[in-house]
Tab-separated table of C-alpha atoms in Angstrom:
chain	number	residue	atom	x	y	z
X	1	MET	CA	80.773	2.883	-234.042
X	2	ARG	CA	78.425	3.739	-231.138
X	3	PHE	CA	81.455	3.355	-228.553
X	4	LYS	CA	83.437	4.500	-230.477
X	5	ASN	CA	81.976	8.122	-230.180
X	6	LEU	CA	81.179	7.000	-226.940
X	7	TYR	CA	84.663	6.392	-225.945
X	8	ILE	CA	85.341	10.239	-227.772
X	9	PHE	CA	82.413	11.405	-225.375
X	10	ILE	CA	84.968	10.087	-222.509
X	11	ILE	CA	88.080	12.084	-223.718
X	12	SER	CA	86.128	15.081	-223.987
X	13	GLY	CA	84.036	14.896	-220.875
X	14	PHE	CA	87.776	14.416	-218.961
X	15	LEU	CA	89.041	17.229	-220.870
X	16	VAL	CA	86.098	20.000	-220.147
X	17	SER	CA	85.937	18.926	-216.294
X	18	CYS	CA	89.327	19.157	-215.767
X	19	SER	CA	89.736	21.982	-217.000
X	20	SER	CA	86.874	23.553	-215.019
X	21	SER	CA	86.990	21.565	-211.533
X	22	GLN	CA	88.193	23.507	-208.147
X	23	SER	CA	90.334	21.775	-205.836
X	24	LEU	CA	88.404	20.311	-203.170
X	25	GLU	CA	89.663	22.847	-200.700
X	26	LYS	CA	88.559	25.397	-202.235
X	27	GLN	CA	85.147	23.797	-203.118
X	28	PHE	CA	83.736	22.365	-199.790
X	29	SER	CA	85.590	25.708	-197.602
X	30	LYS	CA	82.684	27.020	-195.023
X	31	ASP	CA	81.725	30.294	-197.917
X	32	ARG	CA	81.020	28.840	-200.622
X	33	TRP	CA	77.451	27.659	-201.331
X	34	LEU	CA	75.706	24.337	-200.676
X	35	THR	CA	73.526	23.303	-203.547
X	36	THR	CA	71.011	22.663	-200.451
X	37	TRP	CA	67.399	21.204	-202.724
X	38	ALA	CA	67.707	20.911	-206.708
X	39	THR	CA	65.438	19.041	-209.232
X	40	ALA	CA	65.824	17.463	-212.615
X	41	PRO	CA	64.432	20.188	-215.463
X	42	GLN	CA	63.156	18.661	-218.438
X	43	LEU	CA	61.078	20.262	-221.076
X	44	VAL	CA	57.700	20.331	-220.252
X	45	GLU	CA	55.303	17.660	-222.245
X	46	PRO	CA	52.025	19.520	-223.823
X	47	LYS	CA	49.376	17.273	-221.184
X	48	ASN	CA	51.369	18.625	-218.118
X	49	LEU	CA	51.107	22.464	-219.090
X	50	PRO	CA	48.614	23.958	-216.368
X	51	GLU	CA	45.316	25.752	-216.515
X	52	PRO	CA	44.749	28.448	-216.667
X	53	GLY	CA	49.163	28.824	-218.021
X	54	LEU	CA	51.678	30.312	-216.484
X	55	SER	CA	51.914	33.436	-218.947
X	56	GLY	CA	50.482	36.174	-217.448
X	57	ASN	CA	49.595	34.291	-214.088
X	58	THR	CA	51.483	33.878	-210.686
X	59	LEU	CA	52.539	30.456	-209.465
X	60	ARG	CA	54.003	28.918	-205.925
X	61	GLN	CA	55.816	26.204	-205.781
X	62	ILE	CA	56.386	24.717	-202.535
X	63	VAL	CA	59.784	22.062	-202.332
X	64	ARG	CA	61.225	20.564	-198.811
X	65	VAL	CA	65.412	22.288	-198.400
X	66	PHE	CA	67.546	19.957	-197.133
X	67	VAL	CA	70.335	21.871	-195.224
X	68	GLY	CA	69.579	25.238	-193.330
X	69	GLY	CA	71.466	28.402	-194.113
X	70	LYS	CA	71.077	32.345	-193.801
X	71	LYS	CA	71.488	33.343	-197.034
X	72	LEU	CA	70.381	32.046	-200.305
X	73	ARG	CA	70.351	32.409	-203.710
X	74	LEU	CA	68.078	30.288	-206.583
X	75	ARG	CA	68.414	29.232	-210.027
X	76	PHE	CA	65.370	29.664	-212.989
X	77	SER	CA	65.914	27.720	-215.747
X	78	ASN	CA	64.380	27.591	-219.704
X	79	LYS	CA	67.409	25.403	-220.502
X	80	TYR	CA	64.900	23.507	-223.018
X	81	SER	CA	62.433	26.009	-224.130
X	82	MET	CA	62.290	27.043	-227.332
X	83	ASP	CA	61.126	30.777	-226.824
X	84	SER	CA	62.319	33.191	-223.997
X	85	LEU	CA	60.503	33.438	-220.864
X	86	GLU	CA	59.739	36.328	-219.034
X	87	VAL	CA	58.661	37.009	-215.262
X	88	LYS	CA	57.894	40.101	-213.255
X	89	ALA	CA	58.410	39.336	-209.956
X	90	VAL	CA	59.988	36.268	-207.809
X	91	SER	CA	59.385	35.938	-203.716
X	92	ILE	CA	60.294	34.144	-201.322
X	93	ALA	CA	57.681	32.735	-197.648
X	94	VAL	CA	57.550	30.357	-195.796
X	95	PRO	CA	54.791	28.456	-195.991
X	96	SER	CA	51.884	28.329	-193.299
X	97	ASP	CA	49.246	26.106	-195.048
X	98	SER	CA	48.193	24.797	-198.066
X	99	SER	CA	49.233	27.458	-200.636
X	100	ASN	CA	49.104	30.127	-197.981
X	101	VAL	CA	52.238	32.205	-196.794
X	102	ASP	CA	53.668	33.397	-193.779
X	103	ALA	CA	53.606	37.376	-194.659
X	104	THR	CA	56.093	37.586	-192.036
X	105	SER	CA	58.979	35.579	-193.744
X	106	ILE	CA	58.455	37.007	-197.394
X	107	ARG	CA	61.459	38.367	-199.633
X	108	SER	CA	61.215	39.874	-203.076
X	109	LEU	CA	64.543	37.905	-205.179
X	110	THR	CA	66.196	40.349	-207.436
X	111	PHE	CA	68.463	39.310	-211.241
X	112	GLU	CA	71.108	41.908	-210.875
X	113	LYS	CA	69.320	44.315	-209.038
X	114	LYS	CA	66.035	43.884	-211.357
X	115	ASN	CA	63.388	42.699	-210.066
X	116	SER	CA	61.773	41.203	-212.992
X	117	PHE	CA	64.134	39.825	-216.113
X	118	LYS	CA	63.809	37.562	-219.040
X	119	ILE	CA	65.438	34.415	-220.031
X	120	ALA	CA	66.645	33.661	-223.871
X	121	PRO	CA	66.274	29.830	-224.435
X	122	GLY	CA	68.647	27.519	-223.044
X	123	SER	CA	69.398	29.672	-220.015
X	124	ASP	CA	69.881	30.135	-217.419
X	125	ILE	CA	69.275	32.902	-213.808
X	126	TYR	CA	70.237	32.685	-210.868
X	127	SER	CA	68.953	34.853	-208.164
X	128	ASP	CA	70.973	38.444	-206.028
X	129	GLU	CA	71.752	36.533	-203.223
X	130	VAL	CA	69.248	36.932	-200.535
X	131	ASN	CA	69.566	37.092	-196.540
X	132	PHE	CA	66.683	34.806	-195.677
X	133	ASN	CA	66.272	32.187	-192.252
X	134	LEU	CA	66.362	28.975	-194.175
X	135	LYS	CA	65.805	26.297	-191.096
X	136	PRO	CA	67.489	22.749	-192.385
X	137	ASN	CA	64.372	19.969	-193.656
X	138	SER	CA	62.264	22.954	-194.091
X	139	LEU	CA	59.814	23.605	-196.700
X	140	LEU	CA	59.677	27.172	-198.834
X	141	ALA	CA	57.869	28.571	-201.276
X	142	ILE	CA	58.891	30.019	-205.048
X	143	THR	CA	56.492	32.614	-205.712
X	144	ILE	CA	56.478	33.636	-210.153
X	145	SER	CA	54.644	36.299	-211.286
X	146	TYR	CA	54.893	35.736	-215.451
X	147	GLY	CA	55.350	38.066	-217.988
X	148	LYS	CA	55.171	36.377	-221.724
X	149	VAL	CA	55.068	32.501	-221.633
X	150	THR	CA	55.152	30.483	-224.425
X	151	GLN	CA	53.862	26.510	-224.935
X	152	SER	CA	57.833	25.119	-224.559
X	153	VAL	CA	58.051	25.315	-220.648
X	154	THR	CA	60.947	24.058	-219.317
X	155	GLY	CA	60.079	22.578	-215.930
X	156	HIS	CA	59.888	19.189	-214.091
X	157	PRO	CA	56.232	17.457	-214.153
X	158	GLY	CA	57.023	14.587	-211.165
X	159	SER	CA	57.195	16.585	-208.420
X	160	ARG	CA	54.276	15.155	-206.130
X	161	THR	CA	53.772	18.318	-204.773
X	162	THR	CA	51.262	20.800	-205.417
X	163	SER	CA	51.857	23.949	-206.501
X	164	PHE	CA	49.226	27.161	-206.624
X	165	ILE	CA	48.088	29.312	-209.854
X	166	VAL	CA	46.358	32.656	-209.991
X	167	LYS	CA	45.685	34.997	-211.910
X	168	GLY	CA	47.513	38.040	-212.779
X	169	GLU	CA	50.741	39.475	-210.613
X	170	GLN	CA	50.521	38.107	-206.957
X	171	ALA	CA	53.587	37.046	-205.538
X	172	SER	CA	53.829	40.038	-202.394
X	173	SER	CA	50.587	38.146	-201.829
X	174	THR	CA	49.811	35.869	-198.867
X	175	VAL	CA	46.806	34.677	-199.100
X	176	PHE	CA	46.088	32.796	-202.551
X	177	LYS	CA	42.544	32.502	-202.716
X	178	ASP	CA	40.855	29.342	-205.131
X	179	PRO	CA	43.517	28.415	-207.016
X	180	VAL	CA	43.920	26.361	-209.124
X	181	LYS	CA	46.828	23.213	-208.135
X	182	THR	CA	49.404	20.846	-210.413
X	183	ASP	CA	51.184	18.628	-209.085
X	184	HIS	CA	53.887	20.381	-211.230
X	185	TRP	CA	57.304	22.128	-210.682
X	186	TYR	CA	57.976	24.316	-213.346
X	187	SER	CA	61.003	27.037	-213.978
X	188	LEU	CA	62.452	26.555	-210.690
X	189	PHE	CA	66.477	24.621	-210.938
X	190	ASN	CA	68.115	24.387	-207.195
X	191	ILE	CA	68.573	26.811	-204.652
X	192	ASP	CA	71.649	27.279	-202.924
X	193	VAL	CA	72.501	27.995	-199.282
X	194	LYS	CA	75.404	30.011	-196.964
X	195	THR	CA	75.437	27.284	-194.416
X	196	GLY	CA	78.887	28.905	-192.603
X	197	GLU	CA	80.968	25.274	-192.059
X	198	PRO	CA	81.355	23.118	-194.537
X	199	SER	CA	78.959	21.119	-195.905
X	200	TYR	CA	78.761	18.768	-198.514
X	201	ALA	CA	75.891	17.389	-201.778
X	202	VAL	CA	74.842	14.027	-202.935
X	203	ALA	CA	73.697	13.622	-205.494
X	204	ILE	CA	71.575	11.123	-207.245
X	205	MET	CA	70.881	10.428	-210.991
X	206	GLY	CA	67.671	8.005	-211.654
X	207	ASN	CA	64.052	7.692	-213.503
X	208	SER	CA	60.474	7.153	-212.236
X	209	ILE	CA	61.573	4.946	-209.224
X	210	THR	CA	63.919	8.019	-207.947
X	211	ASP	CA	61.833	10.571	-209.236
X	212	GLY	CA	58.436	8.726	-207.193
X	213	ARG	CA	56.751	7.114	-208.547
X	214	GLY	CA	54.274	5.462	-206.744
X	215	SER	CA	55.848	7.732	-203.610
X	216	GLY	CA	52.427	9.620	-201.593
X	217	THR	CA	51.976	13.397	-203.099
X	218	ASN	CA	52.722	16.709	-200.256
X	219	ARG	CA	53.937	13.353	-198.576
X	220	GLN	CA	57.402	13.763	-199.055
X	221	ASN	CA	58.031	9.903	-199.160
X	222	ARG	CA	59.674	9.252	-202.334
X	223	TRP	CA	63.662	7.360	-200.972
X	224	PRO	CA	65.902	9.920	-201.218
X	225	ASP	CA	63.328	11.989	-198.611
X	226	ILE	CA	63.370	8.815	-196.713
X	227	PHE	CA	67.911	8.060	-197.082
X	228	SER	CA	67.766	12.260	-196.288
X	229	GLN	CA	66.147	12.365	-192.906
X	230	ARG	CA	68.040	9.578	-192.245
X	231	LEU	CA	70.809	11.907	-193.134
X	232	LEU	CA	69.805	14.963	-191.293
X	233	ALA	CA	68.767	13.302	-187.992
X	234	ASN	CA	72.678	11.334	-187.715
X	235	PRO	CA	75.137	14.253	-186.175
X	236	SER	CA	77.910	12.954	-188.000
X	237	THR	CA	75.849	14.231	-191.166
X	238	ARG	CA	73.267	16.851	-191.036
X	239	ASN	CA	75.984	18.813	-193.152
X	240	VAL	CA	74.692	16.683	-196.278
X	241	SER	CA	71.796	17.636	-198.548
X	242	VAL	CA	69.770	15.643	-201.203
X	243	LEU	CA	69.425	16.646	-204.717
X	244	ASN	CA	66.837	13.782	-206.503
X	245	PHE	CA	67.557	14.478	-210.387
X	246	GLY	CA	64.805	11.493	-211.467
X	247	ILE	CA	63.072	11.635	-214.525
X	248	GLY	CA	60.277	9.543	-215.260
X	249	GLY	CA	60.955	7.569	-218.062
X	250	ASN	CA	64.213	8.540	-218.347
X	251	CYS	CA	67.227	6.566	-220.278
X	252	VAL	CA	70.469	6.226	-219.940
X	253	VAL	CA	71.832	5.650	-223.285
X	254	ARG	CA	68.877	7.383	-225.863
X	255	GLY	CA	64.858	6.700	-225.870
X	256	GLY	CA	62.671	7.985	-222.773
X	257	LEU	CA	61.406	10.853	-221.316
X	258	GLY	CA	63.735	14.054	-220.695
X	259	PRO	CA	67.064	14.134	-222.041
X	260	THR	CA	68.866	11.475	-221.406
X	261	ALA	CA	71.373	10.554	-218.199
X	262	LEU	CA	74.095	10.732	-220.827
X	263	ASP	CA	72.821	14.140	-222.766
X	264	ARG	CA	72.086	15.952	-218.414
X	265	PHE	CA	74.850	14.855	-216.445
X	266	ASP	CA	77.175	17.629	-216.614
X	267	TYR	CA	73.948	20.548	-216.710
X	268	ASN	CA	72.061	18.485	-213.551
X	269	ILE	CA	74.939	17.380	-211.865
X	270	LEU	CA	78.405	19.212	-212.808
X	271	SER	CA	76.527	22.585	-212.544
X	272	GLN	CA	75.296	21.677	-208.940
X	273	GLN	CA	77.709	23.324	-205.227
X	274	GLY	CA	79.486	21.418	-203.201
X	275	VAL	CA	78.720	17.832	-204.773
X	276	LYS	CA	81.149	15.149	-202.915
X	277	TRP	CA	78.806	11.941	-203.925
X	278	LEU	CA	77.442	10.765	-207.036
X	279	ILE	CA	73.844	8.010	-206.344
X	280	ILE	CA	73.889	6.316	-210.054
X	281	LEU	CA	70.896	4.761	-210.884
X	282	GLU	CA	69.348	4.352	-213.974
X	283	GLY	CA	68.863	1.559	-217.094
X	284	VAL	CA	65.640	-0.145	-216.666
X	285	ASN	CA	63.868	2.097	-218.568
X	286	ASP	CA	66.710	1.156	-221.614
X	287	LEU	CA	66.677	-2.533	-221.209
X	288	GLY	CA	62.744	-1.994	-221.117
X	289	GLY	CA	62.615	-1.237	-224.310
X	290	THR	CA	65.181	-3.518	-226.158
X	291	ARG	CA	63.209	-4.866	-228.715
X	292	ASP	CA	65.181	-8.719	-229.388
X	293	PRO	CA	68.574	-10.536	-227.842
X	294	ASP	CA	70.642	-8.386	-229.809
X	295	ASP	CA	68.904	-5.349	-229.188
X	296	ALA	CA	69.962	-6.363	-225.423
X	297	SER	CA	72.955	-7.410	-225.535
X	298	LYS	CA	74.141	-4.667	-227.236
X	299	ARG	CA	71.765	-2.126	-224.968
X	300	THR	CA	73.855	-4.088	-221.994
X	301	GLU	CA	77.659	-2.973	-223.258
X	302	GLU	CA	76.097	0.786	-223.905
X	303	LEU	CA	74.803	0.745	-220.565
X	304	ILE	CA	78.090	0.239	-219.631
X	305	ALA	CA	79.604	2.396	-221.741
X	306	ALA	CA	77.696	5.209	-220.605
X	307	TYR	CA	77.911	4.218	-217.192
X	308	GLN	CA	82.383	4.555	-217.707
X	309	VAL	CA	82.358	7.763	-218.879
X	310	MET	CA	79.787	8.531	-215.232
X	311	ILE	CA	82.353	7.347	-213.854
X	312	ASP	CA	84.818	8.802	-215.096
X	313	LYS	CA	83.397	12.869	-215.500
X	314	ALA	CA	82.612	12.335	-212.192
X	315	HIS	CA	86.332	11.491	-211.087
X	316	ALA	CA	87.754	14.409	-212.745
X	317	ASN	CA	85.474	16.668	-210.065
X	318	GLY	CA	86.362	14.929	-206.980
X	319	ILE	CA	82.792	13.662	-207.057
X	320	LYS	CA	82.782	9.592	-205.478
X	321	VAL	CA	80.227	8.006	-207.466
X	322	TYR	CA	77.852	4.901	-205.486
X	323	GLY	CA	76.182	1.897	-208.196
X	324	ALA	CA	73.242	1.057	-207.897
X	325	THR	CA	72.107	-2.464	-208.796
X	326	ILE	CA	68.640	-1.750	-210.749
X	327	LEU	CA	65.337	-3.582	-208.934
X	328	PRO	CA	63.964	-6.770	-210.705
X	329	PHE	CA	61.078	-6.203	-212.771
X	330	ALA	CA	60.275	-10.184	-213.561
X	331	LYS	CA	56.195	-9.630	-213.215
X	332	SER	CA	56.002	-6.459	-214.613
X	333	PHE	CA	55.269	-4.834	-218.465
X	334	TYR	CA	59.337	-5.144	-219.463
X	335	ASP	CA	59.755	-8.134	-218.520
X	336	LYS	CA	60.755	-10.568	-221.173
X	337	PRO	CA	63.789	-13.535	-220.745
X	338	PHE	CA	66.065	-11.921	-222.821
X	339	ARG	CA	65.864	-7.969	-220.416
X	340	ILE	CA	65.726	-10.463	-217.791
X	341	GLU	CA	69.633	-11.704	-218.724
X	342	ALA	CA	70.440	-8.499	-219.706
X	343	TRP	CA	69.495	-7.419	-216.170
X	344	LYS	CA	71.526	-9.949	-214.607
X	345	LYS	CA	74.632	-8.564	-216.976
X	346	VAL	CA	74.108	-4.934	-216.122
X	347	ASN	CA	73.918	-5.899	-212.616
X	348	ASP	CA	76.621	-8.179	-211.982
X	349	TRP	CA	79.262	-5.605	-213.463
X	350	ILE	CA	77.656	-3.246	-211.047
X	351	ARG	CA	78.413	-5.203	-208.801
X	352	ASN	CA	81.522	-6.833	-209.719
X	353	SER	CA	83.995	-4.583	-211.854
X	354	GLY	CA	85.630	-2.577	-208.974
X	355	LYS	CA	84.965	0.633	-211.165
X	356	PHE	CA	82.229	2.483	-208.246
X	357	ASP	CA	83.985	3.761	-205.340
X	358	ALA	CA	80.863	1.285	-203.547
X	359	VAL	CA	78.203	-0.585	-204.472
X	360	ILE	CA	74.349	-0.156	-202.959
X	361	ASP	CA	72.334	-3.551	-203.495
X	362	PHE	CA	68.877	-2.500	-204.212
X	363	ALA	CA	67.927	-5.612	-206.015
X	364	GLN	CA	69.006	-7.386	-204.012
X	365	HIS	CA	67.670	-5.685	-200.779
X	366	MET	CA	64.557	-5.642	-202.157
X	367	GLN	CA	63.877	-8.837	-204.206
X	368	SER	CA	61.421	-11.568	-203.116
X	369	GLU	CA	62.465	-15.201	-203.103
X	370	ASN	CA	62.575	-15.696	-207.034
X	371	PRO	CA	65.510	-12.447	-207.354
X	372	GLU	CA	64.157	-11.170	-210.684
X	373	VAL	CA	60.693	-10.494	-208.516
X	374	ILE	CA	60.663	-7.287	-206.464
X	375	LEU	CA	59.156	-7.899	-202.904
X	376	ASN	CA	55.470	-8.211	-203.235
X	377	ASP	CA	54.194	-6.209	-200.649
X	378	MET	CA	56.807	-3.532	-201.908
X	379	HIS	CA	55.286	-2.576	-205.276
X	380	ASP	CA	52.475	0.383	-206.794
X	381	HIS	CA	51.229	-3.131	-208.520
X	382	ASP	CA	52.751	-3.037	-211.472
X	383	PHE	CA	56.017	-5.007	-210.359
X	384	LEU	CA	57.826	-2.476	-211.032
X	385	HIS	CA	57.646	0.385	-208.728
X	386	PRO	CA	58.341	0.907	-205.229
X	387	ASN	CA	55.183	2.037	-203.156
X	388	GLU	CA	55.561	3.677	-200.395
X	389	ALA	CA	56.698	0.630	-198.360
X	390	GLY	CA	59.208	0.167	-201.116
X	391	TYR	CA	60.370	3.327	-201.538
X	392	ARG	CA	60.789	3.289	-197.300
X	393	ARG	CA	62.718	0.362	-197.452
X	394	MET	CA	64.802	2.174	-200.110
X	395	GLY	CA	65.385	4.412	-198.052
X	396	GLU	CA	66.219	2.936	-194.780
X	397	PHE	CA	68.694	0.975	-196.776
X	398	VAL	CA	71.713	3.337	-198.057
X	399	ASP	CA	75.030	3.664	-195.759
X	400	LEU	CA	75.413	6.181	-193.874
X	401	ASN	CA	78.351	5.389	-193.275
X	402	LEU	CA	80.089	6.110	-197.451
X	403	PHE	CA	78.750	9.700	-196.863
X	404	LYS	CA	80.788	10.265	-193.734
X	405	ASN	CA	83.278	13.770	-193.730
């Protein structure tokens, strides 16, 4: 019954994608929007809500964009919230240090020519286009003065980046005095730019390994960050942005933290601008949650069917899909013989099925002499998540030739 539902999903998803997709020529023309930065929204758990709270206060968030441009717009999300979100003002600026910004760079954003807005539950909103000299590989500060906000908040807990909160409405303030610090993002979904030349994006669907658990706070050294630095430094790929849709604890099929990869695929991947490639590195949490050999065998089949769903939907939208093998996890808290056996079967399908347009074999690259165990000096003391050196090793391994136009 499970697979019957999955195959129905393939058909319906294909029809929706075909009806909404644009030709590649139009989608990637130089005068269109490109998503230069994005994250994967989810309903924020109570433990990750900030003090003193967002309601009536101002939040300043810092992100590192990839491809630059002269015009931009921002999208804010209330997708997973049960209540309306009220915002009084939003500004963008170039950070000067820590929580402060360059006063000459501050630009107020409007939304249908208004400074304030409300987002209904389950909805998003784009800002109006604004002139702003956004440099490639630069930091951008997004400052939001909130009105009424409940405890039901959409955001991204795994920012690995410090945000700052001050009391009252201070969206246009240059200096934040004694801000409260929190290492999470809220409300912000993506940033689009007009580059003036053909530019593209690679989206990455993943879990905590893509989200960067074990990387450094404010160091921007997840494996997608390392990969992006290489793209930007290469003349043939300097106009390619990297969109990180990793969610810690996420699953592909069911369970885990946040919406599953299947459930969020259209919203995360297909709603972005200029996506030409997709990397899928996800499945370890699905396997790690299996109870016994029969459950692991069933989940293996479900994972493979789910990969095919995502491949078909991406292909229907002109997106190439690269399969990344799941990293070894023996000696971790997921280690069970039946889970290792399922992992081998899934990785064998990724490598040899021919369904992906290319394969990025992270598992082989990160394995020790025992292929079931990650390299001893490349994990974050848990034999599951890479450490900073491990993320660098992954980011430097990706073949840039896969992303040349």
